[in-house]
mmCIF file of C-alpha atoms in Angstrom:
data_model
loop_
_atom_site.group_PDB
_atom_site.id
_atom_site.type_symbol
_atom_site.label_atom_id
_atom_site.label_comp_id
_atom_site.label_asym_id
_atom_site.label_seq_id
_atom_site.Cartn_x
_atom_site.Cartn_y
_atom_site.Cartn_z
ATOM 1 C CA MET A 1 46.411 7.437 -62.204
ATOM 2 C CA LYS A 2 46.943 5.353 -59.092
ATOM 3 C CA THR A 3 46.994 8.503 -57.002
ATOM 4 C CA ARG A 4 43.701 9.641 -58.533
ATOM 5 C CA LEU A 5 42.094 6.250 -57.871
ATOM 6 C CA LEU A 6 43.330 6.279 -54.296
ATOM 7 C CA LEU A 7 41.989 9.767 -53.709
ATOM 8 C CA ALA A 8 38.659 8.804 -55.280
ATOM 9 C CA SER A 9 38.425 5.749 -53.034
ATOM 10 C CA LEU A 10 39.195 7.817 -49.971
ATOM 11 C CA ALA A 11 36.597 10.373 -50.958
ATOM 12 C CA THR A 12 33.979 7.635 -51.399
ATOM 13 C CA ALA A 13 34.857 6.062 -48.053
ATOM 14 C CA THR A 14 34.685 9.446 -46.355
ATOM 15 C CA ALA A 15 31.291 10.148 -47.879
ATOM 16 C CA MET A 16 30.016 6.772 -46.685
ATOM 17 C CA SER A 17 31.317 7.355 -43.166
ATOM 18 C CA PHE A 18 29.307 10.579 -42.977
ATOM 19 C CA ALA A 19 26.259 9.069 -44.659
ATOM 20 C CA LEU A 20 25.878 6.112 -42.302
ATOM 21 C CA PRO A 21 25.174 8.105 -39.137
ATOM 22 C CA ALA A 22 22.541 10.097 -41.051
ATOM 23 C CA LEU A 23 20.787 6.888 -42.060
ATOM 24 C CA ALA A 24 21.036 5.559 -38.513
ATOM 25 C CA ALA A 25 19.638 8.819 -37.135
ATOM 26 C CA ASP A 26 16.650 8.608 -39.485
ATOM 27 C CA SER A 27 15.834 5.083 -38.326
ATOM 28 C CA ALA A 28 16.478 5.911 -34.686
ATOM 29 C CA GLN A 29 14.359 9.034 -35.001
ATOM 30 C CA ASP A 30 11.470 6.964 -36.309
ATOM 31 C CA PHE A 31 11.696 4.738 -33.235
ATOM 32 C CA VAL A 32 11.866 7.738 -30.914
ATOM 33 C CA ASP A 33 8.823 9.315 -32.585
ATOM 34 C CA LYS A 34 6.700 6.179 -32.242
ATOM 35 C CA ALA A 35 7.927 5.202 -28.766
ATOM 36 C CA ALA A 36 7.443 8.721 -27.405
ATOM 37 C CA ALA A 37 3.950 9.031 -28.892
ATOM 38 C CA GLY A 38 2.958 5.700 -27.370
ATOM 39 C CA GLY A 39 4.462 6.598 -24.011
ATOM 40 C CA MET A 40 2.724 9.971 -23.854
ATOM 41 C CA PHE A 41 -0.574 8.326 -24.762
ATOM 42 C CA GLU A 42 -0.155 5.819 -21.927
ATOM 43 C CA VAL A 43 0.309 8.594 -19.392
ATOM 44 C CA ASP A 44 -2.357 10.971 -20.708
ATOM 45 C CA SER A 45 -5.057 8.323 -21.200
ATOM 46 C CA SER A 46 -4.295 6.755 -17.828
ATOM 47 C CA LYS A 47 -4.630 10.095 -16.037
ATOM 48 C CA VAL A 48 -8.173 10.285 -17.409
ATOM 49 C CA ALA A 49 -8.910 6.670 -16.475
ATOM 50 C CA GLU A 50 -7.537 7.052 -12.958
ATOM 51 C CA THR A 51 -10.177 9.730 -12.389
ATOM 52 C CA LYS A 52 -13.148 8.450 -14.404
ATOM 53 C CA ALA A 53 -12.894 4.642 -14.312
ATOM 54 C CA GLN A 54 -15.159 2.797 -11.885
ATOM 55 C CA ASP A 55 -13.502 -0.607 -11.551
ATOM 56 C CA GLN A 56 -10.735 -0.451 -8.955
ATOM 57 C CA SER A 57 -8.484 -2.809 -10.915
ATOM 58 C CA VAL A 58 -8.715 -0.436 -13.891
ATOM 59 C CA LYS A 59 -7.839 2.516 -11.659
ATOM 60 C CA ASP A 60 -4.873 0.595 -10.198
ATOM 61 C CA PHE A 61 -3.646 -0.331 -13.679
ATOM 62 C CA ALA A 62 -3.950 3.284 -14.814
ATOM 63 C CA HIS A 63 -1.888 4.425 -11.826
ATOM 64 C CA LYS A 64 0.852 1.936 -12.729
ATOM 65 C CA MET A 65 0.876 3.150 -16.325
ATOM 66 C CA ILE A 66 1.381 6.736 -15.188
ATOM 67 C CA ASP A 67 4.340 5.706 -13.029
ATOM 68 C CA HIS A 68 5.957 3.154 -15.350
ATOM 69 C CA HIS A 69 5.543 4.982 -18.644
ATOM 70 C CA GLY A 70 6.340 8.319 -17.053
ATOM 71 C CA ALA A 71 9.722 6.922 -16.008
ATOM 72 C CA ALA A 72 10.282 5.276 -19.410
ATOM 73 C CA ASN A 73 9.400 8.505 -21.199
ATOM 74 C CA ALA A 74 11.945 10.425 -19.141
ATOM 75 C CA LYS A 75 14.634 7.839 -19.884
ATOM 76 C CA LEU A 76 13.850 7.906 -23.610
ATOM 77 C CA GLU A 77 14.052 11.691 -23.627
ATOM 78 C CA THR A 78 17.459 11.592 -21.952
ATOM 79 C CA ILE A 79 18.852 9.056 -24.431
ATOM 80 C CA ALA A 80 17.374 10.913 -27.387
ATOM 81 C CA GLY A 81 18.976 14.132 -26.192
ATOM 82 C CA GLU A 82 22.362 12.444 -25.927
ATOM 83 C CA GLN A 83 21.929 11.118 -29.470
ATOM 84 C CA LYS A 84 20.872 14.526 -30.836
ATOM 85 C CA LEU A 85 17.400 13.226 -31.658
ATOM 86 C CA THR A 86 14.137 15.126 -31.324
ATOM 87 C CA VAL A 87 11.401 13.970 -28.954
ATOM 88 C CA PRO A 88 7.854 14.969 -29.965
ATOM 89 C CA LYS A 89 6.140 17.167 -27.390
ATOM 90 C CA GLU A 90 2.547 16.536 -28.439
ATOM 91 C CA LEU A 91 0.429 13.497 -29.241
ATOM 92 C CA ASP A 92 -0.192 12.540 -32.850
ATOM 93 C CA ALA A 93 -3.734 12.938 -34.185
ATOM 94 C CA LYS A 94 -4.833 9.337 -33.536
ATOM 95 C CA HIS A 95 -3.660 9.192 -29.933
ATOM 96 C CA LYS A 96 -5.019 12.664 -29.209
ATOM 97 C CA GLY A 97 -8.388 11.566 -30.576
ATOM 98 C CA ASP A 98 -8.392 8.528 -28.276
ATOM 99 C CA VAL A 99 -7.596 10.644 -25.218
ATOM 100 C CA ASP A 100 -10.336 13.102 -26.175
ATOM 101 C CA THR A 101 -12.774 10.195 -26.503
ATOM 102 C CA LEU A 102 -12.025 9.147 -22.932
ATOM 103 C CA GLN A 103 -12.061 12.692 -21.594
ATOM 104 C CA ASN A 104 -15.372 13.589 -23.205
ATOM 105 C CA GLY A 105 -17.034 10.189 -22.913
ATOM 106 C CA LYS A 106 -19.770 9.447 -20.436
ATOM 107 C CA ASP A 107 -18.858 7.446 -17.339
ATOM 108 C CA PRO A 108 -17.902 4.701 -17.030
ATOM 109 C CA ILE A 109 -14.984 4.681 -19.458
ATOM 110 C CA ASP A 110 -13.551 1.393 -18.228
ATOM 111 C CA THR A 111 -14.318 -0.658 -21.337
ATOM 112 C CA PRO A 112 -12.992 1.761 -23.988
ATOM 113 C CA TYR A 113 -9.889 2.498 -21.899
ATOM 114 C CA VAL A 114 -9.131 -1.191 -21.464
ATOM 115 C CA GLN A 115 -9.499 -1.833 -25.199
ATOM 116 C CA MET A 116 -7.248 1.113 -26.023
ATOM 117 C CA GLN A 117 -4.637 -0.265 -23.635
ATOM 118 C CA ARG A 118 -4.832 -3.716 -25.215
ATOM 119 C CA ASP A 119 -4.247 -2.229 -28.662
ATOM 120 C CA ALA A 120 -1.540 0.182 -27.492
ATOM 121 C CA HIS A 121 0.470 -2.483 -25.693
ATOM 122 C CA SER A 122 0.191 -4.877 -28.619
ATOM 123 C CA ASP A 123 1.679 -2.179 -30.862
ATOM 124 C CA ALA A 124 4.321 -1.223 -28.290
ATOM 125 C CA VAL A 125 5.549 -4.790 -27.794
ATOM 126 C CA LYS A 126 5.944 -5.222 -31.561
ATOM 127 C CA LEU A 127 7.758 -1.887 -31.928
ATOM 128 C CA PHE A 128 10.156 -2.447 -29.041
ATOM 129 C CA GLU A 129 10.857 -6.100 -29.877
ATOM 130 C CA SER A 130 11.636 -5.180 -33.473
ATOM 131 C CA TYR A 131 14.013 -2.381 -32.499
ATOM 132 C CA ALA A 132 15.603 -4.467 -29.743
ATOM 133 C CA LYS A 133 16.473 -7.030 -32.402
ATOM 134 C CA ASP A 134 17.416 -4.891 -35.403
ATOM 135 C CA GLY A 135 17.883 -1.380 -34.019
ATOM 136 C CA ASP A 136 20.740 0.685 -35.437
ATOM 137 C CA ASN A 137 21.403 2.870 -32.400
ATOM 138 C CA ALA A 138 23.172 1.062 -29.564
ATOM 139 C CA GLN A 139 21.745 3.077 -26.675
ATOM 140 C CA LEU A 140 18.186 3.029 -28.002
ATOM 141 C CA LYS A 141 18.511 -0.665 -28.774
ATOM 142 C CA THR A 142 19.500 -1.343 -25.163
ATOM 143 C CA PHE A 143 16.614 0.813 -23.963
ATOM 144 C CA ALA A 144 14.216 -1.205 -26.109
ATOM 145 C CA GLN A 145 15.630 -4.505 -24.852
ATOM 146 C CA GLU A 146 15.287 -3.431 -21.224
ATOM 147 C CA THR A 147 11.729 -2.117 -21.720
ATOM 148 C CA VAL A 148 10.207 -5.131 -23.501
ATOM 149 C CA PRO A 149 9.709 -7.244 -20.317
ATOM 150 C CA THR A 150 7.788 -4.411 -18.632
ATOM 151 C CA LEU A 151 5.585 -3.913 -21.694
ATOM 152 C CA LYS A 152 4.801 -7.630 -21.759
ATOM 153 C CA MET A 153 3.943 -7.526 -18.065
ATOM 154 C CA HIS A 154 1.545 -4.640 -18.751
ATOM 155 C CA GLN A 155 0.065 -6.631 -21.617
ATOM 156 C CA GLU A 156 -0.632 -9.600 -19.357
ATOM 157 C CA MET A 157 -2.188 -7.329 -16.737
ATOM 158 C CA ILE A 158 -4.561 -5.614 -19.149
ATOM 159 C CA GLU A 159 -5.620 -8.930 -20.705
ATOM 160 C CA LYS A 160 -6.579 -10.219 -17.257
ATOM 161 C CA ILE A 161 -8.542 -7.051 -16.575
ATOM 162 C CA ALA A 162 -10.285 -7.337 -19.940
ATOM 163 C CA SER A 163 -11.241 -10.917 -19.075
ATOM 164 C CA LYS A 164 -12.537 -9.790 -15.683
ATOM 165 C CA ILE A 165 -14.700 -7.090 -17.211
ATOM 166 C CA GLY A 166 -16.024 -9.633 -19.689
ATOM 167 C CA ASP A 167 -16.862 -12.029 -16.859
ATOM 168 C CA LYS A 168 -18.670 -9.236 -15.045
ATOM 169 C CA SER A 169 -20.894 -8.469 -18.008
ATOM 170 C CA ALA A 170 -21.767 -12.153 -18.332
ATOM 171 C CA ALA A 171 -22.078 -12.721 -14.580
ATOM 172 C CA THR A 172 -24.215 -15.549 -13.306
ATOM 173 C CA THR A 173 -27.281 -14.503 -11.350
ATOM 174 C CA SER A 174 -29.800 -16.452 -9.315
ATOM 175 C CA THR A 175 -33.547 -16.248 -9.876
ATOM 176 C CA THR A 176 -34.624 -16.990 -6.310
ATOM 177 C CA PRO A 177 -34.573 -14.034 -3.907
ATOM 178 C CA ALA A 178 -33.412 -14.457 -0.334
ATOM 179 C CA VAL A 179 -35.865 -11.816 0.802
ATOM 180 C CA ALA A 180 -39.285 -11.065 -0.680
ATOM 181 C CA THR A 181 -38.888 -8.376 -3.358
ATOM 182 C CA THR A 182 -40.909 -6.808 -6.089
ATOM 183 C CA ASP A 183 -41.136 -8.572 -9.425
ATOM 184 C CA THR A 184 -38.163 -6.862 -11.026
ATOM 185 C CA ALA A 185 -35.372 -8.400 -13.070
ATOM 186 C CA ASN A 186 -32.272 -9.298 -11.133
ATOM 187 C CA PRO A 187 -29.584 -6.664 -11.717
ATOM 188 C CA SER A 188 -26.096 -7.181 -13.133
ATOM 189 C CA ALA A 189 -24.586 -5.759 -9.938
ATOM 190 C CA PRO A 190 -25.219 -6.761 -6.297
ATOM 191 C CA VAL A 191 -28.080 -4.854 -4.636
ATOM 192 C CA PRO A 192 -27.512 -3.334 -1.180
ATOM 193 C CA GLY A 193 -29.933 -4.443 1.518
ATOM 194 C CA ALA A 194 -30.353 -6.379 4.763
ATOM 195 C CA ASN A 195 -28.919 -9.803 4.017
ATOM 196 C CA SER A 196 -30.434 -12.827 5.783
ATOM 197 C CA PHE A 197 -27.916 -15.356 4.450
ATOM 198 C CA THR A 198 -25.472 -16.877 6.906
ATOM 199 C CA GLU A 199 -21.885 -17.366 5.756
ATOM 200 C CA ASP A 200 -22.510 -21.080 5.076
ATOM 201 C CA GLN A 201 -25.683 -20.302 3.150
ATOM 202 C CA ALA A 202 -23.870 -17.643 1.122
ATOM 203 C CA LYS A 203 -21.117 -20.120 0.284
ATOM 204 C CA ASP A 204 -23.663 -22.751 -0.787
ATOM 205 C CA ARG A 205 -25.538 -20.252 -2.933
ATOM 206 C CA ILE A 206 -22.329 -19.193 -4.708
ATOM 207 C CA GLN A 207 -21.326 -22.818 -5.292
ATOM 208 C CA ASP A 208 -24.782 -23.564 -6.671
ATOM 209 C CA ALA A 209 -24.185 -20.799 -9.206
ATOM 210 C CA GLY A 210 -21.270 -22.773 -10.645
ATOM 211 C CA PHE A 211 -18.315 -21.564 -8.589
ATOM 212 C CA SER A 212 -15.846 -23.602 -6.549
ATOM 213 C CA ASP A 213 -13.198 -22.944 -3.887
ATOM 214 C CA VAL A 214 -15.234 -20.135 -2.333
ATOM 215 C CA SER A 215 -13.134 -18.316 0.262
ATOM 216 C CA LYS A 216 -12.589 -15.057 2.172
ATOM 217 C CA LEU A 217 -16.325 -14.403 2.520
ATOM 218 C CA ALA A 218 -17.210 -11.306 4.492
ATOM 219 C CA LYS A 219 -20.353 -9.184 4.620
ATOM 220 C CA ASP A 220 -19.781 -5.507 3.880
ATOM 221 C CA ASP A 221 -21.653 -2.515 5.284
ATOM 222 C CA GLN A 222 -24.200 -2.730 2.442
ATOM 223 C CA GLY A 223 -25.237 -6.245 3.381
ATOM 224 C CA ILE A 224 -23.368 -7.859 0.470
ATOM 225 C CA TRP A 225 -21.337 -11.013 0.962
ATOM 226 C CA ARG A 226 -18.012 -10.642 -0.899
ATOM 227 C CA GLY A 227 -15.213 -13.113 -1.394
ATOM 228 C CA GLN A 228 -13.221 -15.086 -3.956
ATOM 229 C CA ALA A 229 -14.095 -18.150 -5.984
ATOM 230 C CA ASN A 230 -12.936 -20.185 -8.943
ATOM 231 C CA LYS A 231 -14.776 -20.620 -12.203
ATOM 232 C CA GLY A 232 -13.457 -21.934 -15.499
ATOM 233 C CA GLY A 233 -9.982 -22.297 -14.033
ATOM 234 C CA LYS A 234 -9.836 -18.625 -13.071
ATOM 235 C CA THR A 235 -10.002 -17.040 -9.633
ATOM 236 C CA THR A 236 -12.357 -14.090 -9.495
ATOM 237 C CA ALA A 237 -14.038 -11.826 -6.982
ATOM 238 C CA VAL A 238 -17.634 -12.805 -6.295
ATOM 239 C CA ALA A 239 -20.563 -11.211 -4.474
ATOM 240 C CA LEU A 240 -23.958 -12.335 -3.156
ATOM 241 C CA ASP A 241 -26.666 -9.791 -2.374
ATOM 242 C CA TYR A 242 -29.760 -10.082 -0.200
ATOM 243 C CA GLN A 243 -31.870 -11.141 -3.196
ATOM 244 C CA GLY A 244 -29.620 -14.118 -3.865
ATOM 245 C CA ASN A 245 -27.970 -12.632 -6.940
ATOM 246 C CA VAL A 246 -24.482 -14.041 -7.491
ATOM 247 C CA VAL A 247 -22.238 -11.614 -9.388
ATOM 248 C CA ALA A 248 -18.674 -12.303 -10.497
ATOM 249 C CA GLY A 249 -15.874 -9.815 -10.956
ATOM 250 C CA THR A 250 -16.909 -7.353 -8.255
ATOM 251 C CA ASN A 251 -14.743 -5.691 -5.656
#
């Protein structure tokens, strides 16, 4: 009887020892599936944005995403291979739909791309933080722990860009032209033209529009004064055109 009980116990223990890795692989596979899908989306969507976006800061961010997530994707694929896990080769339906929206959308695509990046990085930070804390695969857990700081850095970057784009759409404009013009509404972007403002006058005009700490003013080849200024505790690019329009968030 004792022998039978001992053999039964050993059989149960053996079964458990083989069952545990299977459970761990299922959980690890779920992480790989989600992390890989998110990483591929970052690269594919950013390749579109690097070509079609108009704001230079959006283009620069997209370029970083291609580099950073491309490297992370390669590292994840290597670890997954070592752990006998499968890495998806194609985007899931949702992410593919988002990339198609950017690819087929009319220019500019800056705003939808930025919002997609905000959502994607929010999801990625949650996924990686959760697995870094409770992950059941040591190598993937380390990968998640090492990747979280970069994802949070990306998140901070895209939030700043989103704020900049928001500031641009709500930019302050002046109603008094520097040069006689037709009776048209002032635009939301600086208008090229011969600018009669001196540097001191340009600085005064920008300060009158509610900005402070105006610096690095220089007139470009389109007659637009460009520099940096502070408003609401944030430093932003600012421009003044020949009509006297003051526009924030321009390059």
